[in-house]
CSV table of C-alpha atoms in Angstrom, one decimal:
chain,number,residue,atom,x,y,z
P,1,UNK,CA,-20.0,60.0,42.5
P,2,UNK,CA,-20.6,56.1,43.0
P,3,UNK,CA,-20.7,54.6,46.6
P,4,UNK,CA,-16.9,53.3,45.7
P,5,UNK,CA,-16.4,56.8,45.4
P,6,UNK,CA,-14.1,55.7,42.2
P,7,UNK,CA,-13.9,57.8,38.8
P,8,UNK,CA,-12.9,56.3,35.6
P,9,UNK,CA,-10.6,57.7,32.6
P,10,UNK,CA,-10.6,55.6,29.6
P,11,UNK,CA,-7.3,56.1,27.0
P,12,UNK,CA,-9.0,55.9,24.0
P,13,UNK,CA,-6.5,57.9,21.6
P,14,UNK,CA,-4.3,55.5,20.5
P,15,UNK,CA,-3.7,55.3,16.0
P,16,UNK,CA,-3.7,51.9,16.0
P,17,UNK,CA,-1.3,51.2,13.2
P,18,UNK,CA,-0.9,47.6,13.7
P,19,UNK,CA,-4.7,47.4,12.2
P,20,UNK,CA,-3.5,48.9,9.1
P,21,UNK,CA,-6.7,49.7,6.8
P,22,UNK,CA,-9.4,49.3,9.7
P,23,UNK,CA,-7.7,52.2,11.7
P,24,UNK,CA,-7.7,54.1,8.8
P,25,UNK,CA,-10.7,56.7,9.6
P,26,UNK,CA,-11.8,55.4,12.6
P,27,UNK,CA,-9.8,55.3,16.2
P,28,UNK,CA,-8.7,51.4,17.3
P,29,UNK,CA,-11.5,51.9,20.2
P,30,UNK,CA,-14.2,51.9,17.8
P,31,UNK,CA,-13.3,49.1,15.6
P,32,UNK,CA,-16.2,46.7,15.6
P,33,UNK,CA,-16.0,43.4,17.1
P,34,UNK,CA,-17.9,40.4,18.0
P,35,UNK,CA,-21.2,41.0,15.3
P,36,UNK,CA,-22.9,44.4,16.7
P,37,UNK,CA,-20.0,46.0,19.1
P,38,UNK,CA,-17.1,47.9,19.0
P,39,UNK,CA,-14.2,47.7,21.7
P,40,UNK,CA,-14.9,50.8,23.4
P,41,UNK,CA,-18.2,49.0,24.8
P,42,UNK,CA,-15.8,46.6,26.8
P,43,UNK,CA,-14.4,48.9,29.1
P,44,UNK,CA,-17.6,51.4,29.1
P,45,UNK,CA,-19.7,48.7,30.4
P,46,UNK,CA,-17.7,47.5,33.0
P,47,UNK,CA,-17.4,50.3,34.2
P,48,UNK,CA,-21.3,50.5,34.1
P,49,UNK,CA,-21.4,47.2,36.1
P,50,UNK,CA,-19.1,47.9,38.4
P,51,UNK,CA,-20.8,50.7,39.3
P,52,UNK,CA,-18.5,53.8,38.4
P,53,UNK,CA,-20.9,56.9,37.6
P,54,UNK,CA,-18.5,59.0,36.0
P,55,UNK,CA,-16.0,58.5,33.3
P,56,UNK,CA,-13.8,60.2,31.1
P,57,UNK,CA,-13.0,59.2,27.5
P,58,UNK,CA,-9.9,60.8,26.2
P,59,UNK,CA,-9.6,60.6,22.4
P,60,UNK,CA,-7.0,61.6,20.0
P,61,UNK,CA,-6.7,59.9,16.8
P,62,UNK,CA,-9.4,60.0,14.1
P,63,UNK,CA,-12.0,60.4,17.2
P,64,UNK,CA,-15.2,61.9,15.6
P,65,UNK,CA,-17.1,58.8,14.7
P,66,UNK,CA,-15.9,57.7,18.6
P,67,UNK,CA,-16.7,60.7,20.1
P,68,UNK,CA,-20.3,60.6,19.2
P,69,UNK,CA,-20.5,57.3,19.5
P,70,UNK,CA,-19.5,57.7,23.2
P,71,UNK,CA,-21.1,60.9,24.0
P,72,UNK,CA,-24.6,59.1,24.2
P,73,UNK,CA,-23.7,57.6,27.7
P,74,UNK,CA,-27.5,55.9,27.8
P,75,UNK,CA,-26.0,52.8,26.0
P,76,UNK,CA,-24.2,52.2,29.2
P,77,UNK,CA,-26.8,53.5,31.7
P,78,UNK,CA,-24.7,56.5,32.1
P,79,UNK,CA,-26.8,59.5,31.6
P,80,UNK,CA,-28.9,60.6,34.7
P,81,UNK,CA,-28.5,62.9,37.1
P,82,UNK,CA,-25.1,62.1,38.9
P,83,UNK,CA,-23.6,60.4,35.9
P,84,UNK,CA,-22.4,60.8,32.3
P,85,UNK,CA,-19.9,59.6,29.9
P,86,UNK,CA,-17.9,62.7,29.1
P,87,UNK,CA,-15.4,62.8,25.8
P,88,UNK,CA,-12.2,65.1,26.8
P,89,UNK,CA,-9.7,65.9,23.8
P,90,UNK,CA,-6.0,67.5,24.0
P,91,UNK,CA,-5.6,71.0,24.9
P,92,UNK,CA,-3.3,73.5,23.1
P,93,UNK,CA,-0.6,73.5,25.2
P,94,UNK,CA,0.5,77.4,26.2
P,95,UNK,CA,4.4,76.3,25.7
P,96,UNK,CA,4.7,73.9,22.7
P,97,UNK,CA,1.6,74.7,21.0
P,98,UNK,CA,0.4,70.9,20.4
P,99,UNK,CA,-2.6,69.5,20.9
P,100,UNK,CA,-1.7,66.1,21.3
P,101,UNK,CA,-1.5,63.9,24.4
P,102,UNK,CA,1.9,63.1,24.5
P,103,UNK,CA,1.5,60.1,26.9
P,104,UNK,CA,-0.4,58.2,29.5
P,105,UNK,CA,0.3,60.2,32.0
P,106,UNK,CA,0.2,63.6,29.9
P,107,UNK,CA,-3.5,62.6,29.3
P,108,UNK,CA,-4.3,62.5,32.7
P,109,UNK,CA,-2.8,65.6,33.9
P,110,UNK,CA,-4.3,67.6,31.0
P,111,UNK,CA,-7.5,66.7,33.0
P,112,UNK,CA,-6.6,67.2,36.3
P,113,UNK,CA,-9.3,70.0,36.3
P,114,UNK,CA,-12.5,67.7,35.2
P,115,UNK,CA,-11.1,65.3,37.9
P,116,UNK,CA,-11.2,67.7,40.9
P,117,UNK,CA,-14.3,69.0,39.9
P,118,UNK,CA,-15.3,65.3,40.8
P,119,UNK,CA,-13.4,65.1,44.0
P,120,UNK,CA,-13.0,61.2,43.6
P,121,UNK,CA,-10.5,59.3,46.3
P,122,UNK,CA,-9.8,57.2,43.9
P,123,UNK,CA,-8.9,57.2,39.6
P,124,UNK,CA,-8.8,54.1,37.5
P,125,UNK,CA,-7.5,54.3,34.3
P,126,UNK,CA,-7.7,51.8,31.6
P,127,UNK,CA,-7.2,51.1,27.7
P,128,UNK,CA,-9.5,51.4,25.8
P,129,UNK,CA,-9.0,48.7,22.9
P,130,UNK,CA,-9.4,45.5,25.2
P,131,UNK,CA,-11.5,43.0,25.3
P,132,UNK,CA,-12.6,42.0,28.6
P,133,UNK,CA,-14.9,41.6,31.1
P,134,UNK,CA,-13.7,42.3,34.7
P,135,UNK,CA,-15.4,43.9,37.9
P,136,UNK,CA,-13.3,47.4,38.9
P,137,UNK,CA,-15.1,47.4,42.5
P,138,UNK,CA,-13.1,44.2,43.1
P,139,UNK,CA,-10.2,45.5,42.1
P,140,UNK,CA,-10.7,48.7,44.8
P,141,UNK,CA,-11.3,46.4,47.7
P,142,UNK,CA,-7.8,44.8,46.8
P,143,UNK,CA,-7.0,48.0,46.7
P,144,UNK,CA,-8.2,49.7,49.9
P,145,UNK,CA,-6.9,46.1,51.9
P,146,UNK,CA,-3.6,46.9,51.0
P,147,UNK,CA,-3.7,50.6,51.7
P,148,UNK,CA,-2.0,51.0,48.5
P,149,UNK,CA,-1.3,54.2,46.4
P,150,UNK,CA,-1.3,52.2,43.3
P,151,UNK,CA,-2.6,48.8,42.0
P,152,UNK,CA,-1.6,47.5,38.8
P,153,UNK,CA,-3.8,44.8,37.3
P,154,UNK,CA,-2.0,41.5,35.9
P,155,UNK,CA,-1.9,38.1,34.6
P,156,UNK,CA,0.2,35.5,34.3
P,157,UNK,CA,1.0,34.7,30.8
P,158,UNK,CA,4.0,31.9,29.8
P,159,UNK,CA,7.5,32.9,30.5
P,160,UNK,CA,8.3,32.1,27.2
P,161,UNK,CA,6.2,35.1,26.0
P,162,UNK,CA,6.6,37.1,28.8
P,163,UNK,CA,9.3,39.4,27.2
P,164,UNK,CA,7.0,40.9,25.2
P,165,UNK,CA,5.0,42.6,28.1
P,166,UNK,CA,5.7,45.1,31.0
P,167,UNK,CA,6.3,42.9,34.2
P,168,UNK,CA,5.4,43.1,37.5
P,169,UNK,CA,8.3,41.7,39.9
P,170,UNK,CA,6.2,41.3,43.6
P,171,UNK,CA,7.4,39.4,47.1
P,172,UNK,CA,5.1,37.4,48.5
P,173,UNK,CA,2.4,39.3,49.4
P,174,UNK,CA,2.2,40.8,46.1
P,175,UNK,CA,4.3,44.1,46.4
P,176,UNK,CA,5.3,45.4,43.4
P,177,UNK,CA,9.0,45.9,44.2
P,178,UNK,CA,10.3,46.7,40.5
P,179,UNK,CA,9.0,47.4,36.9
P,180,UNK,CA,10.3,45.3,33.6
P,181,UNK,CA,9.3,47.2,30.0
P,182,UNK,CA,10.3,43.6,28.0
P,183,UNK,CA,12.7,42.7,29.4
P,184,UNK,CA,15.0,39.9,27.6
P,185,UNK,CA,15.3,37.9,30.8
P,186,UNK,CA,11.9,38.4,32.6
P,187,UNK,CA,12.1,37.3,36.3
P,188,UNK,CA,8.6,36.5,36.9
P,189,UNK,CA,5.2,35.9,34.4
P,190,UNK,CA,2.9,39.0,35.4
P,191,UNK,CA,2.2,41.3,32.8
P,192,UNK,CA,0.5,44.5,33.4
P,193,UNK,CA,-2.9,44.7,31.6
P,194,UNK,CA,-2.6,48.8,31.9
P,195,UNK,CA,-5.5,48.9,34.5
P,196,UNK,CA,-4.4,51.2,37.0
P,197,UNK,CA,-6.0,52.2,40.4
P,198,UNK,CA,-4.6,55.4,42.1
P,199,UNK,CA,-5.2,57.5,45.4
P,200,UNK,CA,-5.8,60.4,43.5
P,201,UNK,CA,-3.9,62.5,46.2
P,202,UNK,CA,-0.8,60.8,45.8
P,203,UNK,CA,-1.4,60.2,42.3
P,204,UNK,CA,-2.2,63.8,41.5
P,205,UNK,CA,1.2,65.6,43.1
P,206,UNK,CA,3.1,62.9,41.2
P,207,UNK,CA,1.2,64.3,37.6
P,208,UNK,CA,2.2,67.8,38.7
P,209,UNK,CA,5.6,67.1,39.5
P,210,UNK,CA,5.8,65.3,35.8
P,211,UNK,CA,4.2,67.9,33.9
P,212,UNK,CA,7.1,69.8,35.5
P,213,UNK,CA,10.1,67.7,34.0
P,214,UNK,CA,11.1,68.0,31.1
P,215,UNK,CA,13.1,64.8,30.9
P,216,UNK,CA,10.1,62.8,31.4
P,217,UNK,CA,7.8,61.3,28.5
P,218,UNK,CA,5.0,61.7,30.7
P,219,UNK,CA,4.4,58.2,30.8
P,220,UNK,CA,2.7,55.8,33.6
P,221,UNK,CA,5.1,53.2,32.8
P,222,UNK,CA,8.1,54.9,31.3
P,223,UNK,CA,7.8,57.2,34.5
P,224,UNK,CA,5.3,57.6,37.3
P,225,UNK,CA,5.4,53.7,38.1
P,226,UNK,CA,9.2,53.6,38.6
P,227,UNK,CA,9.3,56.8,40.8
P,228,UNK,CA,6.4,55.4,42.6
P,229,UNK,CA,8.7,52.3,43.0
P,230,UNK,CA,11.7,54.1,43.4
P,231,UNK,CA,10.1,56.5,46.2
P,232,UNK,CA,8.4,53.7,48.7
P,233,UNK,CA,5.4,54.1,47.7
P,234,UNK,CA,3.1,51.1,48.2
P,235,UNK,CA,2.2,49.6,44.6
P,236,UNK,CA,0.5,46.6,44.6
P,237,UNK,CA,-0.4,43.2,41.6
P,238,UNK,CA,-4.2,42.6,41.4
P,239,UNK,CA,-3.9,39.2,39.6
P,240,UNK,CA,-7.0,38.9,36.8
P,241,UNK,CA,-7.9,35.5,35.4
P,242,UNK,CA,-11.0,36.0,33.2
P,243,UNK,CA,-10.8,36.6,29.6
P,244,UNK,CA,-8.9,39.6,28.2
P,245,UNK,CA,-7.3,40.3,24.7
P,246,UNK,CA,-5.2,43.2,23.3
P,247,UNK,CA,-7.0,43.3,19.7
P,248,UNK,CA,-3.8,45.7,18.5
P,249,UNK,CA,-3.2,43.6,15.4
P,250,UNK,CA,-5.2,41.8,12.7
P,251,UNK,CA,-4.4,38.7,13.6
P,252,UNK,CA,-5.1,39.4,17.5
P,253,UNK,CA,-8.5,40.8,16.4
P,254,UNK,CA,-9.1,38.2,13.8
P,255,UNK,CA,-8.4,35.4,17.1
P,256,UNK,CA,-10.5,37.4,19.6
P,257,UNK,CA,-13.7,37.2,17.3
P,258,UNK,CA,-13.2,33.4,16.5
P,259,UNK,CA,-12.9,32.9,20.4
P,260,UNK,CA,-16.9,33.6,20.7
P,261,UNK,CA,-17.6,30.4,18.3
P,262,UNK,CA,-16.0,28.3,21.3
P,263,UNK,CA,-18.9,26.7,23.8
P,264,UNK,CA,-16.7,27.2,26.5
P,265,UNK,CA,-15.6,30.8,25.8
P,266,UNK,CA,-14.8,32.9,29.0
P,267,UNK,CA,-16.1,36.0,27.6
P,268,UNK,CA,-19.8,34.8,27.2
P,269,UNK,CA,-21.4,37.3,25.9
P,270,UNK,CA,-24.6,35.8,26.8
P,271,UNK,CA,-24.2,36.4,30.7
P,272,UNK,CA,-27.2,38.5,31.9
P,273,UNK,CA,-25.4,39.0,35.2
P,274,UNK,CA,-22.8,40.8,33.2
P,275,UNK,CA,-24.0,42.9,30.0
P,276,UNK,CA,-21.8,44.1,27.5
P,277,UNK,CA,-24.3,47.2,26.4
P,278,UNK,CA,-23.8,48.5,22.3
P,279,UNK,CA,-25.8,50.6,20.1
P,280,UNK,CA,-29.2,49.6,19.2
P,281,UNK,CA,-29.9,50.1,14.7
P,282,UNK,CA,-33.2,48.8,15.9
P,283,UNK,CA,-31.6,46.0,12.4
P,284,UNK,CA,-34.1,43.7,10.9
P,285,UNK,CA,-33.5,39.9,12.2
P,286,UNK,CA,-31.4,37.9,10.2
P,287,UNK,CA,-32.0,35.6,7.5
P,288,UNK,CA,-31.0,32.2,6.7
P,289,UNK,CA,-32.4,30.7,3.4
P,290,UNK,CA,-32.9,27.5,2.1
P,291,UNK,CA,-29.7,27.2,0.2
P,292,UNK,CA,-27.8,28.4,3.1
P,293,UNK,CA,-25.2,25.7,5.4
P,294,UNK,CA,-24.6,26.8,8.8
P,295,UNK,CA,-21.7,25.0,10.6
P,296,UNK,CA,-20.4,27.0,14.0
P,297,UNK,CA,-21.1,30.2,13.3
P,298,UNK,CA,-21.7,33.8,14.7
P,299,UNK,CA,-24.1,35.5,13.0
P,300,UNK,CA,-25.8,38.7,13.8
P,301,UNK,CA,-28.9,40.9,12.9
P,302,UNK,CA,-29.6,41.9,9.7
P,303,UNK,CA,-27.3,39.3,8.0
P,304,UNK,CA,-28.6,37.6,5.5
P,305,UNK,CA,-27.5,34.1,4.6
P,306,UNK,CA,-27.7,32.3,1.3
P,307,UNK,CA,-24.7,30.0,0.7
P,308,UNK,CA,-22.2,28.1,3.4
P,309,UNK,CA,-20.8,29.6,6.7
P,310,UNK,CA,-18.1,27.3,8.2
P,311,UNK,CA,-16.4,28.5,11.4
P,312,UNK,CA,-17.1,32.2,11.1
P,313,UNK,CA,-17.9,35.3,13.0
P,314,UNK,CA,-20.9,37.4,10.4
P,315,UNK,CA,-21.8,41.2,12.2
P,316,UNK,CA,-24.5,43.3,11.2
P,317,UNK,CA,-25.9,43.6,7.6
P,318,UNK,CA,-23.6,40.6,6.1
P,319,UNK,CA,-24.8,39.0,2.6
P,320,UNK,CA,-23.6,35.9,2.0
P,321,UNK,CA,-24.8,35.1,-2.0
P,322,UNK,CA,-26.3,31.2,-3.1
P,323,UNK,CA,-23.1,29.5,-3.6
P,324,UNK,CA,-20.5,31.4,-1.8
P,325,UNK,CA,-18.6,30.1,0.8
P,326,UNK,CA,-17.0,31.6,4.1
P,327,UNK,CA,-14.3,29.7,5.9
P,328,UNK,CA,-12.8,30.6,8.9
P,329,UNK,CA,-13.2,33.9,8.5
P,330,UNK,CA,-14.5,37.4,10.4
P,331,UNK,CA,-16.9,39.5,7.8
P,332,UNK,CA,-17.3,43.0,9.6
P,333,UNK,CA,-20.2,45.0,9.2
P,334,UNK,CA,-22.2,45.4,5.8
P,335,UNK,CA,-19.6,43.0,4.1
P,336,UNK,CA,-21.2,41.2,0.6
P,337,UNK,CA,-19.9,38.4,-0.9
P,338,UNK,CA,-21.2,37.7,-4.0
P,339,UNK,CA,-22.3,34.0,-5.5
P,340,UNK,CA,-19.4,31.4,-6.1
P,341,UNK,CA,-16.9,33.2,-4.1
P,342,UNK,CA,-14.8,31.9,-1.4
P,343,UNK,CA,-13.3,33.8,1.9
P,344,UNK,CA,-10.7,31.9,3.9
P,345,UNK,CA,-9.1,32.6,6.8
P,346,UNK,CA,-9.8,36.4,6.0
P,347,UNK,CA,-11.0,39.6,8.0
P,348,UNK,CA,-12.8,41.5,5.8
P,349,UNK,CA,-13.3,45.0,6.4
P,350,UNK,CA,-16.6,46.5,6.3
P,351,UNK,CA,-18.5,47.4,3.5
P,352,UNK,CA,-16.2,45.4,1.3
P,353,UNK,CA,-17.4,43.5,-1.4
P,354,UNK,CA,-16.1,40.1,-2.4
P,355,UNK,CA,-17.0,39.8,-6.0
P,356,UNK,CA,-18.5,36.6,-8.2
P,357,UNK,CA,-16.4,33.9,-8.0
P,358,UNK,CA,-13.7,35.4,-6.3
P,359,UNK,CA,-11.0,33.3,-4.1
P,360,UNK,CA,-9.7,35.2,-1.2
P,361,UNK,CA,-7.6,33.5,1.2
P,362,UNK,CA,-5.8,30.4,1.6
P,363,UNK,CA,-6.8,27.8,4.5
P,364,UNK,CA,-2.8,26.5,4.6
P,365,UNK,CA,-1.7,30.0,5.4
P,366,UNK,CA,-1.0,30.5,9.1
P,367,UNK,CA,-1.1,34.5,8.7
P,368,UNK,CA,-4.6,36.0,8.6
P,369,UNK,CA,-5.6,38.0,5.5
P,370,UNK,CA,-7.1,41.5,5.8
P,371,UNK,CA,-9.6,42.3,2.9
P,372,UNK,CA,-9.9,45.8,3.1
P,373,UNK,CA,-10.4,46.8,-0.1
P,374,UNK,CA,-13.3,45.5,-3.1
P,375,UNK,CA,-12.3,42.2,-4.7
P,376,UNK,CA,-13.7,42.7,-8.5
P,377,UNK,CA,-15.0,39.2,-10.1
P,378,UNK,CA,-16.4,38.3,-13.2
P,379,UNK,CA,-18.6,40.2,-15.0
């Protein structure tokens, strides 16, 4: 184990429906984002930086392109000796026969096993489709000040939307004294980011006692985090203001990816104190010809750039034809658009091809356009 003596668990099963087409074969965790990552690099590499040796990936939904994508823990640094990345699916369960995780807590206790044979004194657990970069060692030195049990992390987001989140209610020294799942009237502005830290002893009789119920959903925050509230036990707001976005819809995704083309972007994927590791293709540079117009734009290896790029994120492998133009938009891995077309306001899947001449998307509309599909043009 690390010196903070801290293992992680990353949820990382999750269908991700709000996507629609993206989350189609591949879990929400590996979606790509930013020109060369995917989500699941977020969390894995914080977790790298903060020093945590060991973590668990638990994956559910279309997880084989994510579990070996994960597996190879030397993208993160995690592969020697006293660490690894370590990919942990559902278990058939002896009474129901399933072999789903059938919630956040469920997930947990089907591991309790893999955790013990770690001994930790403390579990984080955290999402694994955010965007974010945030040091968990902090966060445990919050934790151990307080002598808490559990420590939720949170930000403050405007009342107006806080009804949309699970809310922390705290006294003054930042308590958590009761739990709001969107609530219509919200009495206070901190929304859980679903980063937990637990004492794993305390945390690990409450998962037996759960698995136990069967009038529980097996849920942190349908369950365990009331009865933790409603028992005494001492739960704790860790208030986080860095950058951090819940890419569970296109337009959240779409809005995430444009965020990099601002100079004064928190996430700053340029920091070298603070690496966001990804797979190296070992992809030829990129290529911007003579023809080509470049105005704000995020463009990545391999692409190769022949007509106008106005206000866009380009990944891996993009072609952009003599003539075309991109507006606005997020073109995902191995995307081609051919000469005369136009994309606006548009996240276009990967491998898609926008054919010759093509319009797709309209700059007045406020609703992002996915493009998930092949767009035939003339002939």
């Amino acid at each position: 184990m690390a010196q903070n003596n801290m293992l992680a668990m990353i949820l990382a099963g999750g269908r991700g429906s709000r996507l629609h087409e993206l989350t189609n074969k591949v879990a929400k965790p590996a979606v790509s984002y930013g020109g060369k990552y995917r989500i699941i690099d977020f969390p894995l590499s914080n977790c790298a930086n903060s020093g945590i040796d060991i973590v668990g990936v638990l994956t559910q939904y279309e997880s084989v392109l994510l579990n070996s994508y994960v597996a190879a823990g030397g993208r993160w640094g995690l592969d020697t000796k006293d660490s690894g990345v370590f990919v942990l699916t559902p278990r058939e369960k002896a009474d129901s026969g399933l072999d789903v995780y059938r919630g956040t807590a469920d997930a947990i206790s089907q591991n309790i096993d893999f955790i013990d044979a770690y001994d930790p004194e403390y579990l984080l657990v955290l999402s694994g489709d955010h965007i974010y970069k945030m040091n968990y060692d902090k966060m445990l030195t919050f934790h151990k000040e307080q002598n808490a049990d559990a420590t939720i992390a949170v930000r403050s987001v405007p009342m107006k939307e806080a009804s949309r989140f699970g809310i922390m209610n705290t006294d003054d020294e930042r308590r958590i004294v009761e739990f709001e799942e969107k609530p219509a009237k919200p009495k206070s502005n901190l929304a859980s980011m679903g980063i937990y830290i637990f004492t794993w002893k305390t945390m690990r009789k409450l998962l037996v006692e759960d698995m136990k119920n069967p009038d529980s959903t097996h849920d942190f925050g349908n369950d365990i985090i009331p009865k933790m509230i409603d028992g005494g036990k001492r739960l704790f707001a860790y208030e986080f203001s860095g950058y951090w976005k819940d890419v569970g819809t296109i337009d959240s995704l779409w809005e995430a990816n444009m965020d990099l083309l601002d100079s004064d972007n928190e996430l700053n994927l340029d920091d070298t104190s603070w690496k966001v590791y990804t797979e190296d293709n070992g992809i030829i540079p990129q290529y911007i010809a003579e023809t080509a117009k470049i105005d704000n734009a995020y463009i990545n290896q391999g692409a190769h750039i022949g007509g106008s790029v106005t206000k866009s994120v380009i990944f891996t492998n993009v072609k952009i034809a003599p003539g075309a133009k991109v507006i606005d938009s997020v073109l995902m891995p191995g995307v081609i658009v051919e000469e005369g077309a136009v994309v606006t306001r548009a996240l276009v899947a990967e491998n898609v091809r926008i054919g010759k001449n093509c319009i797709v998307g309209n700059k007045k509309s406020e609703e992002i356009l996915l493009v998930a599909k092949n767009v035939k043009g003339e002939d």
